[in-house]
Coordinates of C-alpha atoms and ligand atoms in Angstrom, one line a residue:
Chain A
M137 CA 6.9 21.8 -21.4
G138 CA 6.0 25.4 -20.8
D139 CA 3.8 25.3 -17.8
R140 CA 2.1 22.1 -18.6
V141 CA 3.2 19.7 -15.9
I142 CA 1.0 16.8 -16.9
V143 CA 0.3 15.8 -20.4
A144 CA -1.8 12.7 -21.1
E145 CA -2.2 11.5 -24.6
D146 CA -4.7 8.9 -25.5
L147 CA -4.2 6.8 -22.4
V148 CA -5.7 3.4 -22.5
K149 CA -5.7 0.8 -19.8
C150 CA -7.1 -2.7 -20.0
Y151 CA -6.6 -4.8 -16.9
P152 CA -5.5 -8.3 -17.6
R153 CA -8.2 -10.7 -16.3
T154 CA -7.7 -14.3 -15.4
N155 CA -10.8 -16.3 -15.9
G156 CA -11.5 -17.9 -12.5
K157 CA -12.4 -21.4 -13.8
S158 CA -10.1 -22.0 -16.8
G159 CA -7.2 -19.8 -15.7
E160 CA -7.3 -18.5 -19.2
K161 CA -5.9 -15.0 -19.6
K162 CA -8.0 -12.3 -21.2
T163 CA -8.1 -8.6 -21.2
S164 CA -11.3 -7.0 -20.2
K165 CA -12.9 -4.0 -21.8
P166 CA -10.8 -0.9 -21.2
A167 CA -11.1 0.7 -17.8
V168 CA -9.6 3.9 -19.4
D169 CA -10.2 4.4 -23.0
G170 CA -8.3 7.1 -24.8
V171 CA -8.0 9.8 -22.2
S172 CA -6.1 13.0 -23.1
F173 CA -5.7 16.1 -21.1
E174 CA -3.2 18.7 -20.0
I175 CA -2.7 20.1 -16.5
R176 CA -0.9 23.4 -16.0
K177 CA 1.4 24.2 -13.1
G178 CA -0.5 25.3 -10.0
Q179 CA -3.9 24.2 -11.2
I180 CA -6.5 22.3 -9.3
F181 CA -7.7 19.9 -11.9
G182 CA -10.9 18.0 -11.2
L183 CA -11.5 14.6 -12.7
L184 CA -15.2 13.7 -12.1
G185 CA -17.2 10.7 -13.1
P186 CA -19.4 8.0 -11.8
N187 CA -18.2 4.9 -9.9
G188 CA -16.0 2.7 -12.1
A189 CA -15.5 5.5 -14.7
G190 CA -11.7 5.1 -14.6
K191 CA -10.6 7.9 -12.4
T192 CA -8.5 5.9 -10.0
T193 CA -7.0 4.0 -13.0
T194 CA -6.0 7.3 -14.6
I195 CA -4.4 8.5 -11.4
K196 CA -2.5 5.2 -11.0
M197 CA -1.1 5.5 -14.5
L198 CA 0.0 9.1 -14.0
G199 CA 1.3 8.2 -10.6
T200 CA 3.5 5.5 -12.2
L201 CA 1.8 2.6 -10.4
L202 CA 0.3 1.3 -13.6
I203 CA 1.7 1.0 -17.1
P204 CA -0.8 2.1 -19.8
T205 CA -1.8 -0.5 -22.3
S206 CA -1.4 2.1 -25.0
G207 CA -1.0 5.8 -25.3
G208 CA 1.3 7.7 -22.9
A209 CA 1.9 10.6 -20.6
T210 CA 4.5 12.8 -19.3
V211 CA 4.6 14.1 -15.7
L212 CA 7.0 17.0 -15.1
D213 CA 8.4 16.2 -18.6
H214 CA 9.3 12.7 -17.6
D215 CA 7.8 9.7 -19.3
I216 CA 5.5 7.7 -17.0
V217 CA 6.7 4.3 -18.2
K218 CA 10.5 4.9 -18.6
D219 CA 11.4 7.6 -16.1
Y220 CA 9.1 6.5 -13.3
M221 CA 11.8 6.8 -10.6
E222 CA 12.3 10.5 -11.4
I223 CA 8.6 11.1 -11.3
R224 CA 8.1 9.3 -8.0
K225 CA 10.5 11.7 -6.2
R226 CA 8.3 14.7 -7.0
I227 CA 4.7 13.4 -6.7
N228 CA 2.5 11.8 -4.2
I229 CA -0.9 10.2 -4.0
I230 CA -3.4 10.8 -1.3
S231 CA -6.4 8.5 -1.2
G232 CA -9.6 8.7 0.8
G233 CA -10.5 5.9 3.1
D234 CA -8.8 4.5 6.2
R235 CA -6.6 1.9 4.6
G236 CA -3.0 2.6 3.7
L237 CA -1.5 3.4 7.1
Y238 CA 0.4 1.3 9.5
Y239 CA -2.0 1.0 12.4
R240 CA 0.1 -0.5 15.1
I241 CA 2.6 2.4 15.2
S242 CA 2.0 6.1 15.9
G243 CA 1.1 8.8 13.4
R244 CA 4.6 10.3 13.8
Q245 CA 6.3 7.0 13.3
N246 CA 4.3 6.5 10.1
L247 CA 5.5 9.8 8.8
R248 CA 9.1 9.1 9.7
F249 CA 9.0 5.8 7.9
F250 CA 7.6 7.3 4.7
S251 CA 10.0 10.2 4.9
D252 CA 12.9 7.7 5.0
L253 CA 11.7 6.3 1.7
Y254 CA 12.4 9.7 0.2
R255 CA 15.9 9.9 1.6
I256 CA 15.1 13.0 3.5
P257 CA 17.9 13.9 5.9
R258 CA 17.0 13.2 9.5
R259 CA 17.0 16.8 10.7
L260 CA 14.9 18.2 7.8
R261 CA 12.6 15.2 8.2
D262 CA 11.8 15.9 11.8
V263 CA 11.3 19.6 11.3
R264 CA 9.0 18.9 8.3
I265 CA 7.0 16.3 10.2
E266 CA 6.4 18.7 13.0
E267 CA 5.1 21.3 10.6
L268 CA 2.9 18.8 8.8
L269 CA 1.4 17.5 12.0
Q270 CA 0.5 21.1 12.8
K271 CA -0.8 21.7 9.4
V272 CA -3.2 18.8 9.5
G273 CA -4.1 19.3 13.2
L274 CA -2.6 16.1 14.6
E275 CA 0.0 17.5 16.9
K276 CA -1.7 16.2 20.0
A277 CA -2.4 12.7 18.6
A278 CA 1.0 12.4 16.9
D279 CA 2.3 9.8 19.3
Q280 CA -0.9 7.8 19.6
R281 CA -1.2 4.6 17.7
V282 CA -3.1 4.9 14.4
E283 CA -5.5 2.1 15.4
E284 CA -6.8 4.5 18.0
Y285 CA -7.5 7.3 15.4
S286 CA -10.9 8.2 14.2
R287 CA -11.7 8.2 10.5
G288 CA -11.1 11.9 10.3
M289 CA -7.7 11.7 12.0
K290 CA -6.6 8.9 9.6
Q291 CA -7.5 11.1 6.7
R292 CA -5.4 13.9 8.2
L293 CA -2.5 11.6 8.6
H294 CA -3.0 10.5 5.0
I295 CA -2.7 14.0 3.9
A296 CA 0.4 14.6 6.0
R297 CA 1.9 11.3 4.5
G298 CA 1.3 12.6 1.0
L299 CA 3.2 15.8 1.8
V300 CA 6.3 14.3 3.4
N301 CA 8.3 14.6 0.2
D302 CA 7.0 18.1 -0.5
P303 CA 5.8 17.0 -3.9
D304 CA 5.2 19.3 -6.8
I305 CA 2.2 17.3 -7.9
L306 CA -0.4 15.7 -5.7
F307 CA -3.0 13.2 -6.8
L308 CA -6.0 13.4 -4.5
D309 CA -8.3 10.5 -5.0
E310 CA -11.6 11.2 -3.2
P311 CA -9.9 12.8 -0.2
T312 CA -13.1 13.7 1.6
I313 CA -15.0 10.4 1.1
G314 CA -16.7 9.3 4.3
L315 CA -15.8 12.4 6.3
D316 CA -18.3 14.5 8.2
P317 CA -19.1 18.0 6.8
E318 CA -16.9 19.8 9.2
I319 CA -13.8 17.7 8.6
S320 CA -14.6 17.7 4.8
R321 CA -14.4 21.5 5.0
E322 CA -11.1 21.4 6.8
V323 CA -9.7 19.0 4.3
R324 CA -10.9 21.3 1.5
G325 CA -9.0 24.1 3.3
M326 CA -5.9 22.0 3.3
V327 CA -6.3 21.3 -0.4
R328 CA -6.5 25.0 -1.0
D329 CA -3.4 25.6 1.1
M330 CA -1.5 23.0 -1.0
S331 CA -2.5 24.9 -4.1
K332 CA -1.4 28.2 -2.5
D333 CA 1.9 26.6 -1.8
G334 CA 2.3 26.2 -5.6
K335 CA 1.5 22.5 -5.9
T336 CA -0.4 21.2 -8.8
L337 CA -3.3 19.1 -7.8
L338 CA -5.4 16.5 -9.6
L339 CA -8.6 15.9 -7.6
T340 CA -11.3 13.3 -7.9
T341 CA -14.5 13.6 -5.9
H342 CA -18.2 12.7 -6.1
N343 CA -19.1 15.8 -4.3
M344 CA -20.0 18.5 -6.9
N345 CA -20.0 21.3 -4.5
E346 CA -16.5 20.4 -3.6
A347 CA -15.4 20.3 -7.2
E348 CA -17.2 23.6 -7.8
E349 CA -15.5 25.2 -4.8
L350 CA -12.0 23.9 -5.5
C351 CA -11.4 23.1 -9.2
D352 CA -10.1 25.5 -11.9
D353 CA -10.6 23.0 -14.7
I354 CA -12.7 19.9 -14.9
N355 CA -12.8 16.8 -17.0
I356 CA -15.8 14.5 -16.8
I357 CA -15.0 10.8 -17.5
V358 CA -17.7 8.2 -18.2
G359 CA -16.9 4.6 -19.1
G360 CA -13.2 5.4 -19.5
K361 CA -13.8 8.3 -21.9
I362 CA -13.7 12.0 -21.3
V363 CA -17.2 13.3 -22.2
A364 CA -16.7 16.9 -21.3
K365 CA -14.0 19.3 -20.3
G366 CA -13.7 23.0 -19.4
T367 CA -13.8 25.4 -16.6
I368 CA -16.8 25.3 -14.3
A369 CA -18.3 28.3 -16.0
E370 CA -17.9 26.7 -19.4
L371 CA -19.5 23.5 -18.3
K372 CA -22.4 25.4 -16.8
E373 CA -22.7 27.4 -20.0
A374 CA -23.1 24.2 -21.9
V375 CA -26.3 23.4 -20.0
R376 CA -27.5 26.9 -19.6
K377 CA -29.7 26.7 -22.7
K378 CA -31.5 24.0 -21.0
S379 CA -31.9 25.8 -17.8
V380 CA -33.3 24.5 -14.6
I381 CA -36.6 25.1 -12.8
E382 CA -36.9 24.4 -9.2
A383 CA -40.2 23.7 -7.6
E384 CA -40.8 23.5 -3.8
V385 CA -44.0 21.7 -2.8
R386 CA -45.5 20.3 0.4
R387 CA -47.0 17.1 -1.0
M388 CA -45.3 14.9 -3.5
T389 CA -46.2 11.5 -5.1
P390 CA -44.3 9.4 -7.6
D391 CA -47.0 9.9 -10.3
V392 CA -46.6 13.6 -10.1
I393 CA -42.9 13.3 -10.9
E394 CA -43.9 11.1 -13.8
A395 CA -46.4 13.6 -14.9
V396 CA -43.8 16.4 -14.8
H397 CA -41.4 14.3 -16.7
S398 CA -43.9 13.7 -19.4
I399 CA -44.3 17.4 -20.2
D400 CA -42.9 18.3 -23.5
G401 CA -39.5 19.9 -23.2
V402 CA -38.7 18.4 -19.8
L403 CA -35.4 16.5 -19.9
N404 CA -34.7 15.4 -16.4
V405 CA -36.4 15.5 -13.0
A406 CA -34.5 15.1 -9.7
C407 CA -36.5 15.1 -6.5
S408 CA -35.3 15.5 -2.9
S409 CA -37.7 15.4 0.1
D410 CA -37.7 15.9 3.8
A411 CA -40.5 15.6 6.2
Y412 CA -42.0 19.0 5.3
R413 CA -41.4 19.5 1.7
S414 CA -40.1 18.2 -1.6
I415 CA -37.8 20.0 -4.0
L416 CA -37.9 19.2 -7.6
R417 CA -35.0 20.2 -9.9
I418 CA -36.3 20.1 -13.4
Q419 CA -34.0 20.4 -16.4
V420 CA -35.9 21.9 -19.3
A421 CA -35.1 22.8 -22.9
D422 CA -36.2 26.4 -22.5
G423 CA -36.7 27.7 -19.0
Q424 CA -38.7 30.8 -19.7
D425 CA -41.7 29.1 -21.2
M426 CA -41.8 26.1 -18.9
V427 CA -42.6 27.6 -15.5
L428 CA -46.3 27.8 -16.1
P429 CA -47.0 24.4 -17.5
I430 CA -45.0 22.9 -14.7
A431 CA -46.8 24.9 -12.0
K432 CA -50.0 23.8 -13.5
R433 CA -49.1 20.1 -13.3
L434 CA -48.1 20.7 -9.6
E435 CA -51.4 22.4 -8.8
N436 CA -52.5 19.8 -6.2
C437 CA -49.2 19.5 -4.5
R438 CA -49.5 22.7 -2.4
I439 CA -46.8 24.7 -4.2
I440 CA -44.5 26.8 -2.0
R441 CA -42.6 28.3 -5.0
V442 CA -41.6 27.6 -8.6
S443 CA -38.6 29.4 -9.8
R444 CA -36.0 29.5 -12.5
E445 CA -32.5 28.6 -11.3
E446 CA -29.0 29.0 -12.5
P447 CA -27.6 25.6 -13.4
T448 CA -25.1 24.3 -10.8
L449 CA -22.1 22.1 -11.6
E450 CA -24.2 19.2 -10.5
D451 CA -26.8 19.9 -13.2
A452 CA -24.0 20.1 -15.8
Y453 CA -22.5 16.9 -14.5
M454 CA -25.8 15.1 -14.4
S455 CA -26.7 16.1 -17.9
M456 CA -23.3 15.0 -19.2
V457 CA -23.1 11.7 -17.3
I458 CA -26.6 10.7 -18.1
G459 CA -26.0 11.7 -21.7
D460 CA -29.0 13.9 -22.6
A461 CA -26.8 16.8 -23.3
Chain B
M180 CA 23.2 3.0 -4.5
P181 CA 20.7 1.4 -2.1
N182 CA 18.8 3.9 0.0
L183 CA 20.2 3.4 3.5
Y184 CA 17.7 5.7 5.0
A185 CA 15.0 3.4 3.7
I186 CA 16.6 0.2 4.9
T187 CA 17.3 1.5 8.4
G188 CA 13.9 3.3 8.5
S189 CA 12.2 0.1 7.5
F190 CA 14.2 -1.9 10.1
K191 CA 13.1 0.6 12.8
K192 CA 9.5 0.5 11.7
Q193 CA 9.5 -3.3 11.8
A194 CA 11.0 -3.1 15.3
L195 CA 8.3 -0.8 16.4
D196 CA 5.6 -3.0 14.9
F197 CA 7.1 -6.0 16.6
I198 CA 7.2 -4.3 20.0
A199 CA 3.6 -3.2 19.5
D200 CA 2.5 -6.7 18.9
P201 CA 5.1 -9.4 19.5
Q202 CA 2.9 -12.2 18.3
W203 CA 5.9 -13.9 16.6
I204 CA 7.2 -14.9 20.0
I205 CA 5.1 -18.0 19.9
P206 CA 6.3 -19.7 16.8
S207 CA 9.8 -18.4 17.1
L208 CA 10.4 -19.0 20.8
V209 CA 8.1 -21.6 22.1
A210 CA 8.5 -24.0 19.2
P211 CA 12.3 -23.9 19.2
F212 CA 12.5 -24.2 23.0
T213 CA 10.2 -27.3 22.8
F214 CA 12.5 -28.7 20.2
T215 CA 15.5 -28.2 22.4
L216 CA 13.7 -29.7 25.3
V217 CA 12.6 -32.8 23.4
T218 CA 16.1 -33.4 22.0
L219 CA 17.6 -33.1 25.4
M220 CA 15.1 -35.5 26.9
I221 CA 15.5 -38.1 24.2
Y222 CA 19.2 -38.6 25.0
P223 CA 19.7 -40.2 28.4
E224 CA 23.3 -39.2 28.5
R225 CA 23.8 -35.6 27.8
D226 CA 27.3 -35.2 26.8
A227 CA 28.4 -31.7 25.9
S228 CA 28.1 -32.2 22.2
I229 CA 24.5 -33.4 22.4
V230 CA 23.6 -30.4 24.5
L231 CA 25.2 -28.1 22.0
Y232 CA 23.5 -29.8 19.2
A233 CA 20.1 -29.4 20.8
V234 CA 20.6 -25.8 21.7
L235 CA 22.0 -24.8 18.3
G236 CA 19.2 -26.7 16.6
G237 CA 16.6 -24.9 18.7
G238 CA 18.2 -21.6 17.9
I239 CA 18.4 -22.1 14.2
L240 CA 14.8 -23.3 14.2
G241 CA 13.9 -20.0 15.8
M242 CA 15.8 -18.0 13.2
W243 CA 14.4 -20.0 10.3
S244 CA 10.8 -19.9 11.5
N245 CA 10.9 -16.2 12.0
S246 CA 12.4 -15.4 8.6
L247 CA 9.9 -17.7 7.0
R248 CA 6.8 -16.4 8.7
A249 CA 7.6 -12.7 9.3
S250 CA 9.5 -12.0 6.1
G251 CA 7.5 -14.3 3.9
F252 CA 4.3 -12.5 4.8
S253 CA 5.8 -9.0 4.7
I254 CA 4.4 -7.9 1.4
N255 CA 1.1 -9.6 1.9
Y256 CA 0.8 -7.7 5.1
D257 CA 1.1 -4.4 3.2
R258 CA -1.4 -5.7 0.7
M259 CA -3.8 -6.4 3.5
V260 CA -3.6 -3.1 5.2
G261 CA -3.5 -1.2 2.0
T262 CA 0.0 0.3 2.4
L263 CA 1.5 -1.4 -0.6
E264 CA 0.6 1.4 -3.0
S265 CA 1.9 4.1 -0.6
L266 CA 5.2 2.2 -0.7
M267 CA 5.2 1.7 -4.4
V268 CA 4.7 5.3 -5.2
T269 CA 7.9 6.3 -3.4
P270 CA 11.3 6.2 -5.3
T271 CA 12.6 3.5 -3.0
P272 CA 12.5 0.0 -4.6
L273 CA 10.3 -2.3 -2.6
M274 CA 13.2 -4.7 -2.2
E275 CA 15.0 -2.2 0.0
V276 CA 12.0 -1.7 2.2
I277 CA 11.6 -5.4 2.7
A278 CA 15.3 -5.8 3.3
G279 CA 15.2 -3.7 6.4
R280 CA 12.4 -5.8 7.7
A281 CA 14.0 -9.1 6.8
I282 CA 17.2 -8.1 8.7
W283 CA 15.1 -7.3 11.7
N284 CA 13.2 -10.6 11.5
A285 CA 16.4 -12.6 11.3
L286 CA 17.8 -10.6 14.2
I287 CA 14.8 -11.4 16.3
G288 CA 15.3 -15.0 15.4
L289 CA 18.8 -14.6 16.7
L290 CA 17.6 -13.1 20.0
N291 CA 15.2 -15.9 20.3
S292 CA 17.9 -18.4 20.0
L293 CA 19.9 -16.6 22.6
L294 CA 16.8 -17.0 24.9
V295 CA 16.7 -20.7 24.1
F296 CA 20.3 -20.9 25.1
I297 CA 19.7 -19.2 28.4
L298 CA 16.6 -21.2 29.1
A299 CA 18.6 -24.4 28.4
E300 CA 21.2 -23.2 30.8
V301 CA 18.7 -22.5 33.5
V302 CA 16.6 -25.7 33.1
F303 CA 19.3 -28.2 32.4
Q304 CA 22.3 -26.5 33.8
T305 CA 24.1 -27.5 30.7
S306 CA 27.0 -25.0 31.2
I307 CA 27.8 -24.8 27.6
R308 CA 31.3 -23.8 26.5
L309 CA 32.0 -22.6 23.0
A310 CA 35.3 -23.7 21.7
D311 CA 35.9 -20.5 19.8
P312 CA 33.3 -17.7 20.7
L313 CA 34.7 -15.2 18.2
M314 CA 34.4 -17.7 15.3
F315 CA 31.0 -18.7 16.6
F316 CA 29.7 -15.1 16.5
I317 CA 31.1 -14.4 13.1
A318 CA 29.4 -17.5 11.7
L319 CA 26.2 -16.4 13.4
A320 CA 26.4 -12.9 11.9
I321 CA 26.8 -14.4 8.4
I322 CA 23.9 -16.8 9.0
L323 CA 21.9 -13.8 9.9
L324 CA 22.7 -12.2 6.6
S325 CA 21.9 -15.4 4.7
L326 CA 18.6 -15.8 6.5
S327 CA 17.7 -12.2 5.8
T328 CA 18.3 -12.9 2.1
I329 CA 16.1 -16.0 2.2
G330 CA 13.4 -14.0 4.0
L331 CA 13.7 -11.4 1.3
F332 CA 13.4 -14.0 -1.4
L333 CA 10.4 -15.6 0.2
A334 CA 8.7 -12.2 0.6
A335 CA 8.8 -11.7 -3.2
F336 CA 8.1 -15.3 -4.0
F337 CA 5.0 -15.4 -1.8
V338 CA 3.4 -12.5 -3.6
F339 CA 3.2 -14.6 -6.7
T340 CA 1.3 -17.4 -5.0
R341 CA -2.0 -17.5 -3.2
A342 CA -0.8 -20.7 -1.5
S343 CA 1.7 -18.8 0.7
S344 CA 0.2 -19.7 4.0
V345 CA 0.1 -23.4 3.0
L346 CA 3.7 -23.2 1.8
T347 CA 4.8 -21.7 5.1
Q348 CA 3.4 -24.7 7.0
I349 CA 4.8 -27.1 4.5
L350 CA 8.3 -25.6 4.3
E351 CA 9.0 -25.0 7.9
L352 CA 10.0 -28.4 9.1
P353 CA 11.6 -29.9 5.9
I354 CA 13.9 -27.0 5.4
F355 CA 14.8 -27.0 9.1
I356 CA 15.7 -30.7 8.7
I357 CA 17.9 -30.2 5.6
S358 CA 19.7 -27.4 7.3
G359 CA 21.4 -30.1 9.4
A360 CA 20.6 -28.3 12.6
M361 CA 18.1 -30.9 13.7
I362 CA 19.8 -34.2 12.7
P363 CA 23.3 -34.6 11.2
I364 CA 22.6 -34.9 7.5
N365 CA 24.9 -37.9 7.1
L366 CA 22.1 -39.7 8.9
M367 CA 19.7 -38.6 6.1
P368 CA 19.3 -40.5 2.8
S369 CA 22.0 -39.3 0.4
W370 CA 19.4 -38.1 -2.2
S371 CA 18.5 -35.3 0.2
W372 CA 22.1 -34.0 0.5
P373 CA 22.0 -31.8 -2.6
L374 CA 19.1 -30.0 -1.1
S375 CA 21.1 -29.3 2.0
F376 CA 24.1 -28.2 -0.1
T377 CA 22.0 -25.5 -1.9
F378 CA 20.5 -24.2 1.3
G379 CA 22.9 -21.6 2.6
P380 CA 22.3 -22.0 6.3
F381 CA 23.4 -25.7 6.1
W382 CA 27.0 -24.4 5.7
G383 CA 26.4 -21.9 8.4
V384 CA 25.2 -24.5 10.8
D385 CA 28.3 -26.6 10.0
A386 CA 30.5 -23.6 10.7
L387 CA 28.7 -22.9 14.0
Q388 CA 29.2 -26.5 15.1
I389 CA 32.8 -26.4 14.3
A390 CA 33.2 -23.1 16.2
A391 CA 31.3 -24.4 19.1
G392 CA 33.5 -27.5 19.3
V393 CA 31.1 -30.1 18.0
S394 CA 32.8 -32.2 15.3
S395 CA 31.5 -31.6 11.8
T396 CA 29.0 -34.1 10.5
S397 CA 29.0 -32.7 6.9
P398 CA 29.5 -35.3 4.2
I399 CA 31.7 -32.7 2.5
P400 CA 33.9 -31.4 5.3
V401 CA 35.4 -28.2 4.1
G402 CA 36.3 -26.7 7.4
Y403 CA 35.2 -23.5 9.0
A404 CA 36.6 -21.1 6.4
G405 CA 35.3 -23.2 3.6
D406 CA 31.9 -23.3 5.1
L407 CA 31.7 -19.5 5.3
L408 CA 33.0 -19.0 1.8
I409 CA 30.4 -21.3 0.3
L410 CA 27.7 -19.6 2.5
F411 CA 28.8 -16.3 1.1
A412 CA 28.6 -17.5 -2.5
I413 CA 25.2 -19.1 -2.0
T414 CA 23.9 -15.9 -0.4
A415 CA 25.1 -13.9 -3.3
V416 CA 23.2 -16.2 -5.6
Y417 CA 20.1 -15.9 -3.5
L418 CA 20.5 -12.1 -3.6
T419 CA 20.7 -12.1 -7.3
L420 CA 17.6 -14.3 -7.7
T421 CA 15.8 -12.2 -5.2
W422 CA 16.7 -9.0 -7.1
M423 CA 15.4 -10.6 -10.3
L424 CA 12.2 -11.7 -8.6
F425 CA 11.5 -8.2 -7.3
K426 CA 12.1 -6.7 -10.7
K427 CA 9.7 -9.2 -12.2
M428 CA 7.2 -8.5 -9.5
D429 CA 7.4 -4.7 -10.0
G430 CA 6.8 -5.1 -13.7
K431 CA 3.9 -7.4 -13.2
A432 CA 2.4 -5.2 -10.6
R433 CA 2.6 -2.2 -12.9
E434 CA 1.1 -4.2 -15.7
S435 CA -1.9 -5.8 -13.9
G436 CA -2.5 -3.5 -10.9
S437 CA -3.0 -6.6 -8.9
L438 CA -0.8 -5.6 -5.9
G439 CA -3.4 -3.2 -4.5
R440 CA -6.0 -5.8 -4.3
Y441 CA -6.3 -8.3 -1.5
Ligands
ATP28 N1 -7.0 -3.9 -10.3 C1 -8.0 -4.1 -11.1 N2 -8.1 -5.2 -11.9 C2 -9.1 -5.3 -12.7 N3 -10.1 -4.4 -13.0 C3 -10.0 -3.2 -12.3 C4 -9.0 -3.0 -11.3 N4 -9.1 -1.8 -10.8 C5 -10.2 -1.3 -11.4 N5 -10.7 -2.1 -12.3 C6 -11.9 -1.9 -13.2 O1 -11.6 -0.7 -13.9 C7 -12.7 0.1 -14.1 C8 -12.4 1.5 -13.6 O2 -12.1 1.5 -12.2 P1 -11.6 2.8 -11.4 O3 -11.3 2.3 -10.1 O4 -10.5 3.4 -12.2 O5 -12.9 3.7 -11.4 P2 -13.1 5.0 -10.5 O6 -13.6 6.0 -11.5 O7 -12.0 5.3 -9.7 O8 -14.4 4.6 -9.7 P3 -14.8 5.0 -8.2 O9 -15.5 6.4 -8.3 O10 -15.8 4.0 -7.8 O11 -13.6 5.1 -7.4 C9 -13.8 -0.5 -13.3 O12 -14.7 -1.2 -14.2 C10 -13.1 -1.5 -12.4 O13 -13.9 -2.6 -12.1
MG29 MG1 -11.7 5.4 -7.6

């Protein structure tokens, strides 16, 4: 294995579908369609992609919850179909959202129960749970019922639950979804700590800043297929040729966006506005030459600034997902 | 080797869940007690054996209802709150987790029947005497085991059907009747007897009645020891079937990914 702890080869998953009316069994189009990648020990590997792209399905296959329709993978050198019990001892999955916890019992009781499923001796279990509660900042609420927890507290408990077996590999499926910025930041801190502890992490997220901040390596999946892979720098490099111009203006109308879009060499225009101003992020084929024509088209919009920007991961992501790369 | 940590941990968790929200008290205590009450009121002359029959019947009804409802819905509950995948991703087979719960559920049924017993004492001053208390409690313990196994079986079975809540309603009374705890089965049409014979608790109930000092009404009187032996054998068959069902469920779930959905 060397230091490759996850190796996926041509993974395909078609969910069986039962036709509601006739009860006839069919398989739908593949949710994951030939995914291959390798994850090295200690990495934070980001799997990004739009809704329904197949991220969760990929995680479930690697996490032994789903059998691939074809292709295969090894996790820690074990086959995900045959040796799933061995794999389960050394991995865990943490999902975002507030489902997946027993809400009538306390946080501590949840953790004890899940620990017991890993045959952790009682003394070690209780020591570890104490540590975990501290790590995720739930010491005070540990003996409160989960139904009284806020969304953020539930996410913390989820994280602690995912760590009860001290796994070597953690799958984090949108761990910051629906959290406020402050708690999101804390969760990102926890993710970094896990990585520092030597764990290998596979992370999915729709937040590009988060991916940029955390991930070493990124794969972008669209419609079940990997469309791009590399480090953040490499992905950005791929869109650097078509750099980005940012324009800040006071007045904005839809037809101006149209007008900018129609300029030769403009690939993509994204606009965000607040009460005082609008910011256009314009992907262009060649940044240098485009500033002037764009500024000219924005003449009547009371320009604050027009500048050439370094592409962000989000620009790279957008261009790969939308497919004008 | 089953994971005893998991089974006891799951038993404890179920206990905590129950204490947090003891909603099962209503079907498993009120209904059995009503049964006992009605039986006692039907018979104008309450000789000791009628009273015992009524109380035993109420108790068994409590145990059966509890196993059927609480264990039967066990996996569906996890599906509903989204914990099923957190369970599946651990190295403990689902069957062991549900076993811990099924034992708790049957035990609560037992406690309920004890309450029925006490209530009957208080309300009707029945002053029940068991012919052989030790044999009685041994039989009770084995019934507990048998009902836990049935609960476990139902838990897996109900995952495969969307009709589980309808089935629960439909199964509750008929199965109680064929157990022989409500009416002696020699009063039932003989075509129903084979159903009773394949239902483990039927033998348990007969053993209980013998131990309590009520004469056996079984069409095949095999005596106390015979009853328990057969009960053991049937329970072993249930356990094997259940194990196969869980295996099938696990395979199917990993194939279709349908367990995470609700
Ligand atoms: N249990 C299931 N049965 C049938 N189809 C499913 C099931 N789960 C997912 N799918 C389908 O498979 C495809 C991929 O879904 P998946 O959940 O893997 O996407 P995702 O990338 O995680 O999306 P999101 O960002 O919204 O979480 C989707 O088209 C989805 O409808
Ligand atoms: Mg998903």
